[in-house]
CSV table of C-alpha atoms in Angstrom, one decimal:
chain,number,residue,atom,x,y,z
A,1,MET,CA,7.2,-13.4,3.0
A,2,ILE,CA,5.0,-13.9,0.0
A,3,ALA,CA,6.7,-14.6,-3.3
A,4,VAL,CA,6.2,-13.5,-7.1
A,5,GLY,CA,3.9,-16.5,-8.3
A,6,GLU,CA,1.6,-16.6,-5.6
A,7,LYS,CA,-1.6,-15.5,-4.9
A,8,ILE,CA,-2.6,-12.8,-2.7
A,9,PRO,CA,-3.9,-13.4,0.9
A,10,ASP,CA,-7.6,-13.2,1.4
A,11,VAL,CA,-8.2,-11.2,4.4
A,12,PRO,CA,-10.9,-8.6,5.8
A,13,LEU,CA,-9.9,-4.9,5.2
A,14,THR,CA,-11.6,-1.7,5.0
A,15,THR,CA,-11.2,0.9,2.3
A,16,VAL,CA,-12.0,4.5,2.7
A,17,ASP,CA,-12.1,7.7,0.7
A,18,ALA,CA,-11.3,11.1,1.5
A,19,ALA,CA,-14.8,11.6,2.5
A,20,GLY,CA,-14.6,9.5,5.1
A,21,ASN,CA,-17.0,6.6,3.6
A,22,THR,CA,-15.7,3.3,4.6
A,23,GLU,CA,-16.3,-0.1,2.9
A,24,SER,CA,-15.5,-3.5,4.1
A,25,VAL,CA,-13.6,-5.6,1.4
A,26,ARG,CA,-11.5,-8.8,1.6
A,27,SER,CA,-8.1,-8.9,-0.3
A,28,GLY,CA,-8.5,-11.7,-2.3
A,29,GLU,CA,-11.4,-10.0,-3.9
A,30,LEU,CA,-9.9,-6.7,-4.0
A,31,PHE,CA,-7.1,-8.1,-6.2
A,32,ALA,CA,-9.0,-10.7,-7.6
A,33,SER,CA,-9.4,-9.5,-11.1
A,34,GLY,CA,-7.1,-7.1,-13.1
A,35,ARG,CA,-4.0,-5.6,-12.8
A,36,SER,CA,-3.2,-3.6,-9.4
A,37,VAL,CA,-0.3,-1.7,-7.8
A,38,LEU,CA,-0.1,-2.0,-4.1
A,39,PHE,CA,2.2,-0.1,-1.7
A,40,GLY,CA,2.4,-0.4,2.1
A,41,VAL,CA,3.7,2.3,4.2
A,42,PRO,CA,4.3,1.9,8.1
A,43,ALA,CA,2.2,4.8,9.5
A,44,ALA,CA,-0.3,7.4,8.0
A,45,PHE,CA,1.0,11.0,8.7
A,46,SER,CA,5.1,9.4,9.2
A,47,PRO,CA,7.2,12.2,7.6
A,48,THR,CA,8.5,9.5,4.8
A,49,CYS,CA,4.6,8.5,3.9
A,50,SER,CA,3.5,11.8,3.9
A,51,ASP,CA,6.3,13.9,2.4
A,52,ALA,CA,7.4,11.2,-0.4
A,53,HIS,CA,6.0,8.0,-0.6
A,54,LEU,CA,1.9,8.7,-1.0
A,55,PRO,CA,2.6,11.6,-2.8
A,56,GLY,CA,4.5,10.4,-5.3
A,57,PHE,CA,1.9,8.1,-6.3
A,58,VAL,CA,-0.8,10.4,-6.3
A,59,ALA,CA,1.2,12.4,-8.6
A,60,ARG,CA,2.1,9.5,-10.8
A,61,ALA,CA,-1.5,8.1,-10.6
A,62,GLY,CA,-2.5,8.5,-14.3
A,63,GLU,CA,0.8,7.6,-15.5
A,64,ILE,CA,0.4,4.3,-13.7
A,65,SER,CA,-2.8,3.6,-14.9
A,66,ASP,CA,-2.1,4.7,-18.3
A,67,LYS,CA,0.2,1.5,-18.2
A,68,GLY,CA,-2.6,-0.7,-17.7
A,69,VAL,CA,-3.4,-0.7,-13.8
A,70,ASP,CA,-6.8,-0.9,-12.9
A,71,ARG,CA,-6.1,0.0,-9.4
A,72,ILE,CA,-3.6,1.8,-7.1
A,73,VAL,CA,-3.9,0.5,-3.6
A,74,CYS,CA,-2.2,2.2,-0.2
A,75,VAL,CA,-2.0,0.0,2.7
A,76,SER,CA,-1.2,0.8,6.3
A,77,VAL,CA,-1.9,-0.6,9.6
A,78,ASN,CA,-4.1,2.1,10.3
A,79,ASP,CA,-7.8,2.5,11.4
A,80,PRO,CA,-10.1,3.4,8.9
A,81,PHE,CA,-10.5,7.0,10.2
A,82,VAL,CA,-6.8,7.6,10.4
A,83,MET,CA,-6.6,6.7,6.5
A,84,GLY,CA,-9.5,8.7,5.6
A,85,ALA,CA,-8.1,11.9,7.7
A,86,TRP,CA,-4.8,11.1,5.8
A,87,ALA,CA,-6.3,10.7,2.3
A,88,ARG,CA,-8.0,14.2,3.1
A,89,ASP,CA,-4.7,15.9,4.1
A,90,GLN,CA,-3.0,14.7,1.2
A,91,GLN,CA,-5.7,15.5,-1.4
A,92,VAL,CA,-5.8,11.8,-2.8
A,93,HIS,CA,-7.1,11.1,-5.7
A,94,GLY,CA,-6.7,7.9,-8.1
A,95,VAL,CA,-5.3,6.0,-5.2
A,96,THR,CA,-7.6,3.6,-2.8
A,97,MET,CA,-6.5,4.1,1.0
A,98,LEU,CA,-7.2,0.5,2.8
A,99,ALA,CA,-6.9,0.1,6.4
A,100,ASP,CA,-5.5,-2.9,7.9
A,101,GLY,CA,-6.2,-2.1,11.6
A,102,SER,CA,-5.1,-5.4,13.1
A,103,ALA,CA,-2.2,-5.9,10.8
A,104,LEU,CA,-3.9,-9.2,9.3
A,105,PHE,CA,-2.8,-8.1,6.0
A,106,ALA,CA,0.6,-7.4,6.4
A,107,LYS,CA,0.8,-10.7,8.5
A,108,ALA,CA,-0.5,-12.6,6.0
A,109,MET,CA,1.8,-11.2,3.7
A,110,GLY,CA,4.9,-11.5,5.6
A,111,THR,CA,5.6,-7.5,5.3
A,112,ASP,CA,4.7,-7.1,9.2
A,113,MET,CA,7.7,-5.7,10.9
A,114,ASP,CA,7.9,-4.9,15.0
A,115,ALA,CA,8.3,-1.1,15.2
A,116,THR,CA,7.4,-1.4,19.4
A,117,ASP,CA,10.8,0.4,19.7
A,118,PHE,CA,9.5,3.6,18.0
A,119,GLY,CA,6.2,3.6,19.7
A,120,LEU,CA,4.3,1.8,16.8
A,121,GLY,CA,3.5,-1.6,17.6
A,122,ILE,CA,3.4,-4.0,14.8
A,123,ARG,CA,3.6,-2.3,11.6
A,124,SER,CA,3.6,-3.0,7.6
A,125,GLN,CA,7.4,-2.5,5.9
A,126,ARG,CA,7.6,0.0,3.5
A,127,TYR,CA,7.2,-1.9,0.1
A,128,ALA,CA,5.6,-1.8,-3.5
A,129,ALA,CA,4.2,-4.7,-5.5
A,130,VAL,CA,1.9,-5.5,-8.7
A,131,ILE,CA,-0.4,-7.8,-8.7
A,132,GLU,CA,-2.5,-9.1,-11.7
A,133,ASP,CA,-5.6,-11.5,-11.6
A,134,GLY,CA,-4.8,-12.0,-7.7
A,135,THR,CA,-1.1,-13.2,-8.2
A,136,LEU,CA,2.3,-11.3,-7.0
A,137,THR,CA,4.0,-10.6,-10.3
A,138,TRP,CA,6.4,-8.3,-8.5
A,139,ILE,CA,7.4,-6.9,-4.8
A,140,ASP,CA,10.4,-5.1,-3.5
A,141,VAL,CA,10.5,-4.1,0.0
A,142,GLU,CA,12.7,-1.4,1.7
A,143,ASP,CA,15.7,-2.5,3.7
A,144,ALA,CA,14.6,-0.4,6.9
A,145,PRO,CA,12.1,2.8,7.5
A,146,PRO,CA,12.5,5.4,6.5
A,147,ASP,CA,14.2,3.9,3.6
A,148,HIS,CA,12.3,5.2,0.0
A,149,GLU,CA,14.2,4.1,-2.9
A,150,LYS,CA,12.8,0.4,-4.0
A,151,SER,CA,9.1,1.2,-3.7
A,152,THR,CA,8.7,4.5,-5.4
A,153,ALA,CA,6.0,5.4,-8.1
A,154,GLU,CA,9.1,6.1,-10.2
A,155,VAL,CA,10.4,2.4,-9.6
A,156,VAL,CA,7.1,0.9,-9.9
A,157,LEU,CA,6.6,2.6,-13.4
A,158,THR,CA,9.8,0.6,-14.7
A,159,LYS,CA,8.2,-2.9,-13.6
A,160,LEU,CA,4.8,-2.2,-15.2
């Protein structure tokens, strides 16, 4: 797994907004400058992701930004159409939704997990991270789904 002090891997991803507009990006470029909060979720529309994890970051986006954060990013191993639908469903604002359709980012970060037993295939572990100018400065990964204690918006606020 990526370690504090290492550069964020540079792989192709897709950003998507609530209107369904997509844009191809490279993770290395997206996180290259400024301060970012990144949180990874196993699956859009899953209970913990939709009931607690994403809503916590949406609700606290202003507080996080006020701590000098330039962008808040949610990444999931889903296609951009699912991420767009999830953004609309969750009325996302203040959070960039990032589709990692082939799990390239999750694998490069070392945060991938095999959820085949749950019918999900390769997914991302649930985690939160702080990135400054492309370098990881803090990360915490949940022990197992559906845990949601180490990677909440409230915990991130204490790390900024």
